[in-house]
JSON list of C-alpha atoms in Angstrom, two decimals:
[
{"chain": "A", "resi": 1, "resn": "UNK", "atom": "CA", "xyz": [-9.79, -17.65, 10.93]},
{"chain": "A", "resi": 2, "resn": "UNK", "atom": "CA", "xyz": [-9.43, -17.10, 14.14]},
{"chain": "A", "resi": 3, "resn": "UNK", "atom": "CA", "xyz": [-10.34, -14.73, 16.77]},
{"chain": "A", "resi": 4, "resn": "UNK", "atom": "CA", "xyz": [-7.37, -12.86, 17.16]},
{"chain": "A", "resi": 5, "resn": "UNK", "atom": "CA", "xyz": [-7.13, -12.42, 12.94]},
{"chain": "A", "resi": 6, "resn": "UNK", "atom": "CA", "xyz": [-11.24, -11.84, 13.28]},
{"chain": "A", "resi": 7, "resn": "UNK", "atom": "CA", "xyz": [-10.63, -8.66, 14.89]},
{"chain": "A", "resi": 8, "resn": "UNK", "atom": "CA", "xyz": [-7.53, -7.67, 13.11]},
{"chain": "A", "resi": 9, "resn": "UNK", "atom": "CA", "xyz": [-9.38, -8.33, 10.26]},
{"chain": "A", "resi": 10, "resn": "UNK", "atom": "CA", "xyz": [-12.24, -6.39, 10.96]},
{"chain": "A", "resi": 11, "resn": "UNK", "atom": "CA", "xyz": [-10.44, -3.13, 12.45]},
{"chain": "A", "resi": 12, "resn": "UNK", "atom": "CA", "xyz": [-8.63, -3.27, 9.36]},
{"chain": "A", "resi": 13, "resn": "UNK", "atom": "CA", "xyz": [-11.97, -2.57, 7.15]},
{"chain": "A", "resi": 14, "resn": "UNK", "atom": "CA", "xyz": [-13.04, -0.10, 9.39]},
{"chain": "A", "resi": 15, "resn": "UNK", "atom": "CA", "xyz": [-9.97, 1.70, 9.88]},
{"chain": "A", "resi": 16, "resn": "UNK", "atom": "CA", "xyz": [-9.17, 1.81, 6.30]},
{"chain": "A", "resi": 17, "resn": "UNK", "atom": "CA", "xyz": [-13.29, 3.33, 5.70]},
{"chain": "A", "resi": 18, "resn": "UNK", "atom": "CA", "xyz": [-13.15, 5.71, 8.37]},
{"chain": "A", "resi": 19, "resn": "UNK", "atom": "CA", "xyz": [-9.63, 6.11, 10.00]},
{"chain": "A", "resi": 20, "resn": "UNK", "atom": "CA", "xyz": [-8.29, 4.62, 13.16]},
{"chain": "A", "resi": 21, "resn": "UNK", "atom": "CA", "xyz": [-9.45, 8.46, 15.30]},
{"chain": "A", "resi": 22, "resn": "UNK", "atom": "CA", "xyz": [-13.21, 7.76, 14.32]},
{"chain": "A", "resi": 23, "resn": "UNK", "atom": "CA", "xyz": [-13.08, 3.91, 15.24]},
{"chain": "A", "resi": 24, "resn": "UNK", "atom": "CA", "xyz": [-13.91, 2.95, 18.96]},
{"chain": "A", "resi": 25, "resn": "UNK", "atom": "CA", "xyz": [-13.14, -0.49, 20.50]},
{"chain": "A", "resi": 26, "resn": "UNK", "atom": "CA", "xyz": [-17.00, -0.52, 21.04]},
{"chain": "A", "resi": 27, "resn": "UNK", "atom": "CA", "xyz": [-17.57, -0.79, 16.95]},
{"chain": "A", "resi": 28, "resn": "UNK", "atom": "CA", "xyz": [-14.98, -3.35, 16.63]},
{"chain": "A", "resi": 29, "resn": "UNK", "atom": "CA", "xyz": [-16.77, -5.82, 19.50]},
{"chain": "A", "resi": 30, "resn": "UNK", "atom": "CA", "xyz": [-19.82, -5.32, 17.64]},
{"chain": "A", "resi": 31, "resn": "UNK", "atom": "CA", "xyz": [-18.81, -5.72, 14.17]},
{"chain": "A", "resi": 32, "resn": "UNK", "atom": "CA", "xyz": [-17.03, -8.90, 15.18]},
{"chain": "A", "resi": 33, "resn": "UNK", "atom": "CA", "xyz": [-20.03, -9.82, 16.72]},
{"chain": "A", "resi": 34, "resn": "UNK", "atom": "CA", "xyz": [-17.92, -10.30, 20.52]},
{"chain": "A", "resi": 35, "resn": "UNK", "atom": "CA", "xyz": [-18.56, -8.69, 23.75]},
{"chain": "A", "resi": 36, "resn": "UNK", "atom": "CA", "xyz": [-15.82, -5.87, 24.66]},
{"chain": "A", "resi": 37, "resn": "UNK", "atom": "CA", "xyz": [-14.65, -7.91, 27.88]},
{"chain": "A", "resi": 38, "resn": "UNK", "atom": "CA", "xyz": [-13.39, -10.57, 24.91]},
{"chain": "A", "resi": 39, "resn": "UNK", "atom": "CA", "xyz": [-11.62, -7.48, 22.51]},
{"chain": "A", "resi": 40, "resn": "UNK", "atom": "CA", "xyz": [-10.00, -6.44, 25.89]},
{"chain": "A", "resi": 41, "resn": "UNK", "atom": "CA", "xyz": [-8.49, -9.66, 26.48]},
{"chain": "A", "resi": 42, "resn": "UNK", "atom": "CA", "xyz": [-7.48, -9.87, 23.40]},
{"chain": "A", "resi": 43, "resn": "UNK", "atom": "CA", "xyz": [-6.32, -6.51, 22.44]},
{"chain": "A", "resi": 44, "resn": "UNK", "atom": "CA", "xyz": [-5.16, -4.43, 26.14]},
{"chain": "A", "resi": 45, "resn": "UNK", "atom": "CA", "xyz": [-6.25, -1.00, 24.32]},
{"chain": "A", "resi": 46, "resn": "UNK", "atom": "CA", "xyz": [-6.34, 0.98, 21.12]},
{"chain": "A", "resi": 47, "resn": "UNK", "atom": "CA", "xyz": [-2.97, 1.71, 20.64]},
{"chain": "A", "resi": 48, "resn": "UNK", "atom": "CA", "xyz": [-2.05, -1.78, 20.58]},
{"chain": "A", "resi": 49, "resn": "UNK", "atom": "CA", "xyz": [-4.87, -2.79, 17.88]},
{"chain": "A", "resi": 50, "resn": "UNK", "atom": "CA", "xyz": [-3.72, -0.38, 15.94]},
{"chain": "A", "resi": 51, "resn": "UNK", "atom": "CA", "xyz": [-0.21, -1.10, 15.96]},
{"chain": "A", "resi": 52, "resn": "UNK", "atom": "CA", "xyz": [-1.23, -4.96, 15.19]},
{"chain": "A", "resi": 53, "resn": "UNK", "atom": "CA", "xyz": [-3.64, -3.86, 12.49]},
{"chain": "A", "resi": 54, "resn": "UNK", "atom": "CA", "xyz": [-0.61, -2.23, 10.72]},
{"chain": "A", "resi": 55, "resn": "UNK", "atom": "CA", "xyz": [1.67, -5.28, 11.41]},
{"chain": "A", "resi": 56, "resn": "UNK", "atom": "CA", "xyz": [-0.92, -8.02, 10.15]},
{"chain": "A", "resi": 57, "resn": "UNK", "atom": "CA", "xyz": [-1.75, -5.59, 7.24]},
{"chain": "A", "resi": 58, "resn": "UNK", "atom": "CA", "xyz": [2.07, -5.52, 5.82]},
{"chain": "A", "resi": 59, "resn": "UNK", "atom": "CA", "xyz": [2.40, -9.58, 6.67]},
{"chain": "A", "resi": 60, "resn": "UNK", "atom": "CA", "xyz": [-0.63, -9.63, 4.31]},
{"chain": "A", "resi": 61, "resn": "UNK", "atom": "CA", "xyz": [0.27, -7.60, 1.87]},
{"chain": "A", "resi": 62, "resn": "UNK", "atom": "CA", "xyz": [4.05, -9.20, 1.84]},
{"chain": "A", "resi": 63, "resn": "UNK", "atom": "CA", "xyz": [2.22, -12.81, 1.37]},
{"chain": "A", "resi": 64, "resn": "UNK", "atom": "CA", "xyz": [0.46, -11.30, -1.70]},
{"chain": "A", "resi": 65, "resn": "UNK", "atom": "CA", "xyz": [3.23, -9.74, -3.02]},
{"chain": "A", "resi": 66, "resn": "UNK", "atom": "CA", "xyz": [5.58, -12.82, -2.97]},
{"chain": "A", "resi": 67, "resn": "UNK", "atom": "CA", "xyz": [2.70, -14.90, -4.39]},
{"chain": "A", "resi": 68, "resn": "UNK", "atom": "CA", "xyz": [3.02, -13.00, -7.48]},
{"chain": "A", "resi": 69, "resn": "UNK", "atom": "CA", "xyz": [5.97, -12.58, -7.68]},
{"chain": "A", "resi": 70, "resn": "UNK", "atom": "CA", "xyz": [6.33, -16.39, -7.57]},
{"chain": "A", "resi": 71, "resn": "UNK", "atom": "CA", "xyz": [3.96, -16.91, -10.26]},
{"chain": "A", "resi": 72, "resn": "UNK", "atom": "CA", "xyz": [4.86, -13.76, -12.58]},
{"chain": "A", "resi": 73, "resn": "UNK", "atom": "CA", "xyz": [6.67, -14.46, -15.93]},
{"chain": "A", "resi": 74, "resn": "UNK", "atom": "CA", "xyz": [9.22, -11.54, -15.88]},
{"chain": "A", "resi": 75, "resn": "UNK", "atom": "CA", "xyz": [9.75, -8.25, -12.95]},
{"chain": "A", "resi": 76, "resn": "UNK", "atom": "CA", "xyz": [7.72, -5.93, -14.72]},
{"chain": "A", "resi": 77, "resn": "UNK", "atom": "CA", "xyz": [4.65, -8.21, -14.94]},
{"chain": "A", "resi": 78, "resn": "UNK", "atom": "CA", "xyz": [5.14, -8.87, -11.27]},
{"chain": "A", "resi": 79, "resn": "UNK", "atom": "CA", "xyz": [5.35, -5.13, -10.75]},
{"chain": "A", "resi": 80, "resn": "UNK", "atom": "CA", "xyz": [2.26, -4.60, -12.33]},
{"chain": "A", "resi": 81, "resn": "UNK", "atom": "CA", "xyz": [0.22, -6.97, -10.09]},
{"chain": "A", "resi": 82, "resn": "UNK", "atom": "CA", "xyz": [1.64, -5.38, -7.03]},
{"chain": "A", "resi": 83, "resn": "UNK", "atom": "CA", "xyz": [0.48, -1.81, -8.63]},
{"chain": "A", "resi": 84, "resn": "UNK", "atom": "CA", "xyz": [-2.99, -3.27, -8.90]},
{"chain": "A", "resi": 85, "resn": "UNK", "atom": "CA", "xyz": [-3.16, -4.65, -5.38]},
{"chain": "A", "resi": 86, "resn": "UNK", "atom": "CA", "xyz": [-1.90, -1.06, -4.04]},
{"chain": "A", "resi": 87, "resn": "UNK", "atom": "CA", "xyz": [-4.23, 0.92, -6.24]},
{"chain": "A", "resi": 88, "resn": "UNK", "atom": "CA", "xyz": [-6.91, -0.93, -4.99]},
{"chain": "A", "resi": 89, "resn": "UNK", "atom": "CA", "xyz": [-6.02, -0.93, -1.78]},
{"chain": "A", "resi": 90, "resn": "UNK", "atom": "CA", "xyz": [-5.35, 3.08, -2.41]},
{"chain": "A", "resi": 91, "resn": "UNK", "atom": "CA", "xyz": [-8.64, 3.19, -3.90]},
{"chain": "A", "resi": 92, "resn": "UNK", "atom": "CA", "xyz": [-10.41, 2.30, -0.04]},
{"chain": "A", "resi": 93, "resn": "UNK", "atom": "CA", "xyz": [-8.49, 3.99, 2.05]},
{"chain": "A", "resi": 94, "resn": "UNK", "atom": "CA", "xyz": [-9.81, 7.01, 4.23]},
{"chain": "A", "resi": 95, "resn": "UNK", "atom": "CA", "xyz": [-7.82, 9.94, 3.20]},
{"chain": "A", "resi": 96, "resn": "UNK", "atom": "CA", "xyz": [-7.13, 10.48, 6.69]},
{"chain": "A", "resi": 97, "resn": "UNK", "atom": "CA", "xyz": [-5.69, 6.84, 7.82]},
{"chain": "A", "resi": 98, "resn": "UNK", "atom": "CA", "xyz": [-1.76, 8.01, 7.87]},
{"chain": "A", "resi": 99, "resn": "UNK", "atom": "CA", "xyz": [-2.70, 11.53, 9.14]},
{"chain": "A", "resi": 100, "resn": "UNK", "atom": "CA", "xyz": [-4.43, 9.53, 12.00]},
{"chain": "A", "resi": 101, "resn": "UNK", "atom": "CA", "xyz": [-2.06, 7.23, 12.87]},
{"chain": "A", "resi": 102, "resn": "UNK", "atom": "CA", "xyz": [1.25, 10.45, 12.79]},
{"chain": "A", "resi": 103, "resn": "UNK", "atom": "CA", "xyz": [-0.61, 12.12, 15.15]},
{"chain": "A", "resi": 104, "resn": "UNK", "atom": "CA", "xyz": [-2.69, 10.13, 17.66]},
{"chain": "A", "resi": 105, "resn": "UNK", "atom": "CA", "xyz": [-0.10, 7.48, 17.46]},
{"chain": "A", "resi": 106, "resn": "UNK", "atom": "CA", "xyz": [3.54, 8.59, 16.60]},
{"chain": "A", "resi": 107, "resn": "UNK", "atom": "CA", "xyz": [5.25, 5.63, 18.01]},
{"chain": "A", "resi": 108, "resn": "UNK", "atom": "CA", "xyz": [3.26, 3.36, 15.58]},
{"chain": "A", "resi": 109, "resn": "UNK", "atom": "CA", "xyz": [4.04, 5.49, 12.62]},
{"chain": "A", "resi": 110, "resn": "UNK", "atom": "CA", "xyz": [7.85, 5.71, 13.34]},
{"chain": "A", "resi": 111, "resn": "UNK", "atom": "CA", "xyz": [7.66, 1.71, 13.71]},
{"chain": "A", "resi": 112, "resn": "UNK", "atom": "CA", "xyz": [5.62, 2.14, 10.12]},
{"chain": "A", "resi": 113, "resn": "UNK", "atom": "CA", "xyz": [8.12, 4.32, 8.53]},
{"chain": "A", "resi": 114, "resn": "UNK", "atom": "CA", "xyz": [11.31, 2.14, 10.41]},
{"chain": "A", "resi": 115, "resn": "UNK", "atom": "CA", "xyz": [11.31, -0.26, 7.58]},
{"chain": "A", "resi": 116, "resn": "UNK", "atom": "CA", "xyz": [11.03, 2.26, 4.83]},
{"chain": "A", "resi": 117, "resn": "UNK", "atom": "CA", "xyz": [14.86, 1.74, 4.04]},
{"chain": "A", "resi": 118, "resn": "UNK", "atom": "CA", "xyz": [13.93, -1.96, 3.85]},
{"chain": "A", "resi": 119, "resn": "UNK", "atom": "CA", "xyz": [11.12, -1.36, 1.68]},
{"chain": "A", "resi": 120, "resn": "UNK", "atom": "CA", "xyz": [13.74, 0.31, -0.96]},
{"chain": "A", "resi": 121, "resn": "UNK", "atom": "CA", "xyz": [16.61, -2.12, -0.72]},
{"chain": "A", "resi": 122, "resn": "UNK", "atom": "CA", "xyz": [13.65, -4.33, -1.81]},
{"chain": "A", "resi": 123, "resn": "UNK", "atom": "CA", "xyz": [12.21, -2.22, -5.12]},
{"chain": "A", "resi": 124, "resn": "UNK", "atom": "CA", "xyz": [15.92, -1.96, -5.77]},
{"chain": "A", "resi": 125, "resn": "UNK", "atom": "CA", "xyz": [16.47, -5.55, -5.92]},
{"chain": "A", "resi": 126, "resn": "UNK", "atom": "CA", "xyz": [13.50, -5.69, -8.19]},
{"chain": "A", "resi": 127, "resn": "UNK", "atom": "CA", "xyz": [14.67, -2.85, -10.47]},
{"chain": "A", "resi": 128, "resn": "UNK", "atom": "CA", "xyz": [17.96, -5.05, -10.58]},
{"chain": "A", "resi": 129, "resn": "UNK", "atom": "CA", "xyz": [15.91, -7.71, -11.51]},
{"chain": "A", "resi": 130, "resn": "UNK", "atom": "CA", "xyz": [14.49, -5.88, -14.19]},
{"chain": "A", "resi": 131, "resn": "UNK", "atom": "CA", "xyz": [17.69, -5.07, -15.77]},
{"chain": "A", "resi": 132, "resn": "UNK", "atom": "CA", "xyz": [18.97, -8.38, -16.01]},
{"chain": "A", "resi": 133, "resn": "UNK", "atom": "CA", "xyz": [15.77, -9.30, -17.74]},
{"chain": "A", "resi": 134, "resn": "UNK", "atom": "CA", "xyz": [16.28, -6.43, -20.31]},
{"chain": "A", "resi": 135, "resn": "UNK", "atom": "CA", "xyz": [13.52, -4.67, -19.30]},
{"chain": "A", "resi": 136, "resn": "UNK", "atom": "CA", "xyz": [15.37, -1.33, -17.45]},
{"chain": "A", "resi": 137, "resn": "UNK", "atom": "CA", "xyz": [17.61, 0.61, -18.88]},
{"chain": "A", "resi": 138, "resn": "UNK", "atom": "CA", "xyz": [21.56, -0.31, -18.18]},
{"chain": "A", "resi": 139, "resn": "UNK", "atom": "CA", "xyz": [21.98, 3.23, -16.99]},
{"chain": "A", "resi": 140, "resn": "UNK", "atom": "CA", "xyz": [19.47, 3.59, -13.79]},
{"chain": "A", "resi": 141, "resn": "UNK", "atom": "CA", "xyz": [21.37, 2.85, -10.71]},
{"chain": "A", "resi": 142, "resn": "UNK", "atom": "CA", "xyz": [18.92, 0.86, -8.71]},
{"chain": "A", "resi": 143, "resn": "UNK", "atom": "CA", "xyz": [19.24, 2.42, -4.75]},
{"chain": "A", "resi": 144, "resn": "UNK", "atom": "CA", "xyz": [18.38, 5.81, -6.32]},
{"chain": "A", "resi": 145, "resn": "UNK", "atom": "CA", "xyz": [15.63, 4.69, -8.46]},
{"chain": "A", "resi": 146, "resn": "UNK", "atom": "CA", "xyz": [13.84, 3.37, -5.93]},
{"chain": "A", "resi": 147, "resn": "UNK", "atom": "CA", "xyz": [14.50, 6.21, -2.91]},
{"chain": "A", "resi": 148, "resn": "UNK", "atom": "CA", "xyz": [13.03, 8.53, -5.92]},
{"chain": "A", "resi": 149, "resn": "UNK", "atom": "CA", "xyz": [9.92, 6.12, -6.29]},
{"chain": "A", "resi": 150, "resn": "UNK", "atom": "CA", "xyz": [9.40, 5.82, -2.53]},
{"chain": "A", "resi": 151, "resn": "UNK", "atom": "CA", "xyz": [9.37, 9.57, -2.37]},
{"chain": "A", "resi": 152, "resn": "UNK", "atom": "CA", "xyz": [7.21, 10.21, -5.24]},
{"chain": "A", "resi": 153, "resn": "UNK", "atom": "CA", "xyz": [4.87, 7.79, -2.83]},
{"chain": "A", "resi": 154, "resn": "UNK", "atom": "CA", "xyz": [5.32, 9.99, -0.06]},
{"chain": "A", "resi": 155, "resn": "UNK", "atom": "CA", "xyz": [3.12, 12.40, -1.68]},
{"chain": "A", "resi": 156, "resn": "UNK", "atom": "CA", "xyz": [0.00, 10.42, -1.06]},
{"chain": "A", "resi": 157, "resn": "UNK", "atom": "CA", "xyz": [0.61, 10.83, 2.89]},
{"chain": "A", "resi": 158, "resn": "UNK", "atom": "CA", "xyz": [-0.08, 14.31, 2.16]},
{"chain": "A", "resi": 159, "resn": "UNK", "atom": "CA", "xyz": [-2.66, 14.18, -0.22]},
{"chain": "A", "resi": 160, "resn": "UNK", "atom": "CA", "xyz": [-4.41, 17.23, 1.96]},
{"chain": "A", "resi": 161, "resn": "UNK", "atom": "CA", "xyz": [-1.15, 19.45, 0.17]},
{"chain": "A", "resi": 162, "resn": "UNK", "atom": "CA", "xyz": [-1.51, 18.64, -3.16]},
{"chain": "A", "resi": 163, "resn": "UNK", "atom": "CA", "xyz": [-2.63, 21.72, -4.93]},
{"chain": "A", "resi": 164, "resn": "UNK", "atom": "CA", "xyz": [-4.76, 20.58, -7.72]},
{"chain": "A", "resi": 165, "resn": "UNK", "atom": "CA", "xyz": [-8.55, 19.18, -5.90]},
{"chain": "A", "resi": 166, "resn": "UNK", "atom": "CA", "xyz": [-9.58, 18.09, -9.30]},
{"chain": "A", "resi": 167, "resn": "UNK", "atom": "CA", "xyz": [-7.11, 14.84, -9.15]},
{"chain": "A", "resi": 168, "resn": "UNK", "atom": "CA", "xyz": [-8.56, 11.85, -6.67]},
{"chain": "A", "resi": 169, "resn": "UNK", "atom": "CA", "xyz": [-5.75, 9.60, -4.62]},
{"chain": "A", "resi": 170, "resn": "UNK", "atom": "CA", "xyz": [-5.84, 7.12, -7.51]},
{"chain": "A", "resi": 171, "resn": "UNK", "atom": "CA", "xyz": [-4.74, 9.34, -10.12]},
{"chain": "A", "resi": 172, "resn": "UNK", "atom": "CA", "xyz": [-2.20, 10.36, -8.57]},
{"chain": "A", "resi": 173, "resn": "UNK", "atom": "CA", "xyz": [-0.81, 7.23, -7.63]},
{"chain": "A", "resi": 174, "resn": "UNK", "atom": "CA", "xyz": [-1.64, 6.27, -11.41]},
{"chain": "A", "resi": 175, "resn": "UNK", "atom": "CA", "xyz": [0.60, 8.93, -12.00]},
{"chain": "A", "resi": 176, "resn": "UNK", "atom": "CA", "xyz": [3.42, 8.52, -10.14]},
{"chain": "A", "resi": 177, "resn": "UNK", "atom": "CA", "xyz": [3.66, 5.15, -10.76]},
{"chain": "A", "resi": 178, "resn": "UNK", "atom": "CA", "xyz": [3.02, 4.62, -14.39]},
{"chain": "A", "resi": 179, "resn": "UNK", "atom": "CA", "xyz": [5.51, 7.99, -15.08]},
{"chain": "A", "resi": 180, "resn": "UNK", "atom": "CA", "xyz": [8.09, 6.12, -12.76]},
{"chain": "A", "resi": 181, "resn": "UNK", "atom": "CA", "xyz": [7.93, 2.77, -15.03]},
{"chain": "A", "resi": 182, "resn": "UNK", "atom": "CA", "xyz": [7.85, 4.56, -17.80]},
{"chain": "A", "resi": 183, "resn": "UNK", "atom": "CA", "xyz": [11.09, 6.79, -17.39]},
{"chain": "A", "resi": 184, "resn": "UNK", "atom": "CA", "xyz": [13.56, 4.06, -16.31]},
{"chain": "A", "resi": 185, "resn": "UNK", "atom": "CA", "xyz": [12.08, 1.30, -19.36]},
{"chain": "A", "resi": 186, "resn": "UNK", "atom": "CA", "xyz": [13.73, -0.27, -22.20]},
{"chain": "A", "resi": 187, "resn": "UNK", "atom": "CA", "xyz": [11.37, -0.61, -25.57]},
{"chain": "A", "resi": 188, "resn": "UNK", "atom": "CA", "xyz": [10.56, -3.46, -24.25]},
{"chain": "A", "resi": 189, "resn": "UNK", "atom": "CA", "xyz": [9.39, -2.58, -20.54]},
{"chain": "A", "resi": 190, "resn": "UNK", "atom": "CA", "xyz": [7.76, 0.55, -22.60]},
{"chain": "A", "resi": 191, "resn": "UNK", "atom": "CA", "xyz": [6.08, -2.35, -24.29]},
{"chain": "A", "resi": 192, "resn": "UNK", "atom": "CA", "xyz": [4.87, -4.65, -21.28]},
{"chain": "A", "resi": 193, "resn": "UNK", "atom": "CA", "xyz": [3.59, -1.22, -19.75]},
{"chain": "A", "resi": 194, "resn": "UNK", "atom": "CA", "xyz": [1.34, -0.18, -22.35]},
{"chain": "A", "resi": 195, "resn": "UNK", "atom": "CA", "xyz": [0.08, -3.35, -23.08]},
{"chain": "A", "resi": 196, "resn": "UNK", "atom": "CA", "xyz": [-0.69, -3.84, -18.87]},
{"chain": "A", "resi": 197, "resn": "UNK", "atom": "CA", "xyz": [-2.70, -0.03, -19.51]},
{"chain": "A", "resi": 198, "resn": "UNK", "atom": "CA", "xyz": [-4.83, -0.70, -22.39]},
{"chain": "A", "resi": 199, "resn": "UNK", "atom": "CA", "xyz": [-5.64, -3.60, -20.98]},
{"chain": "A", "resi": 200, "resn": "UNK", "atom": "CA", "xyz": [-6.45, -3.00, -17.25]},
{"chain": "A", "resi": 201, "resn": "UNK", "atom": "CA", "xyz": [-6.63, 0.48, -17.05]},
{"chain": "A", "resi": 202, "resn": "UNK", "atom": "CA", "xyz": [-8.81, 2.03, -20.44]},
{"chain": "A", "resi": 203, "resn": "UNK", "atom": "CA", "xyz": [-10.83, -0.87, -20.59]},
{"chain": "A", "resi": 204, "resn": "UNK", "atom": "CA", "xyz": [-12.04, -0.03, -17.14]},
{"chain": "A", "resi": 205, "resn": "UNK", "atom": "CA", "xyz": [-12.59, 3.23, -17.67]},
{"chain": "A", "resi": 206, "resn": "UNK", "atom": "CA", "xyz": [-14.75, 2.97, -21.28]},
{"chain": "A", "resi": 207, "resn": "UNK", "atom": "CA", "xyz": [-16.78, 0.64, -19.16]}
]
């Protein structure tokens, strides 16, 4: 690793603990173990560590996604691993991360939001996928399925709106996304998606 993915690394753990307002270019020298004149030359300012965090973050997540994709047996078994990477991602962050970055930095959350189009031609391909395989039913029309899932998404930017405190983040990403799979499955999707909960979600919890 090195430095410059150091540092992107390590804003990226405290960002995601504490949200990019409460982190200072003095605790990312430290935690990285450099002096400040070295962040500097490497990162100008915040604003530009920030906007690199959220670039290196999506190339990451991207790599991880296409990795099991690559090595998944059908699209809803790939679909699952991605779920599990976001909820634990999910799981980490600071409530306040996006709310940070929309209002300190609104340039870097319009280039965020930029490729959210992208980001549903891509589900939609998926869901395509999906159908082919037998596993969606022949009547969703992709594009739409997947606007309506990236919306449903949408409500975990605003998590400070949602009206019932007695839900966490994760449930209601659970939610959204297990109801989503759920709705547009064939038996046998229904079947690959219960099998994915007993296995990875109730066992966790009974433990």
């Amino acid at each position: 690793m090195d430095l410059r993915e150091k540092i992107l690394n390590t804003s990226t753990k405290l960002m995601l603990r504490i949200g990019p307002q409460s982190v200072t270019m003095d605790m990312v020298a430290r935690d990285c173990g450099i002096s400040k004149r070295t962040l500097y030359e490497t990162f100008p300012n915040k604003h530009n560590l920030i906007s690199d965090v959220i670039k290196y973050n999506q190339q990451q997540t991207n790599a991880e996604f296409n990795q099991i994709f690559e090595q998944s047996a059908n699209s809803f078994e790939a679909l699952m691993g991605v779920y599990t990477i976001a909820r634990e991602f999910i799981r980490k962050i600071s409530p306040v991360f996006l709310a940070d970055i929309k209002r300190l930095y609104p340039e870097v959350f319009d280039e965020y939001k930029a490729q959210e189009v992208d980001h549903i031609l891509s589900l939609a391909k998926i869901i395509k996928k999906a159908k082919d395989e037998g596993l969606v039913l022949p009547g969703i029309k992709c594009k739409i399925a997947a606007f309506v899932f990236n919306n449903n998404m949408k409500t975990l930017h605003n998590m400070q709106d949602f009206p019932f405190p007695e839900y966490t983040v994760t449930e209601v990403f659970d939610g959204a996304f297990l109801n989503f799979m759920r709705g547009i499955a064939t038996t046998q999707g229904q079947e690959i998606i219960e099998n994915f909960v007993v296995k990875n979600l109730l066992k966790k919890e009974e433990n």
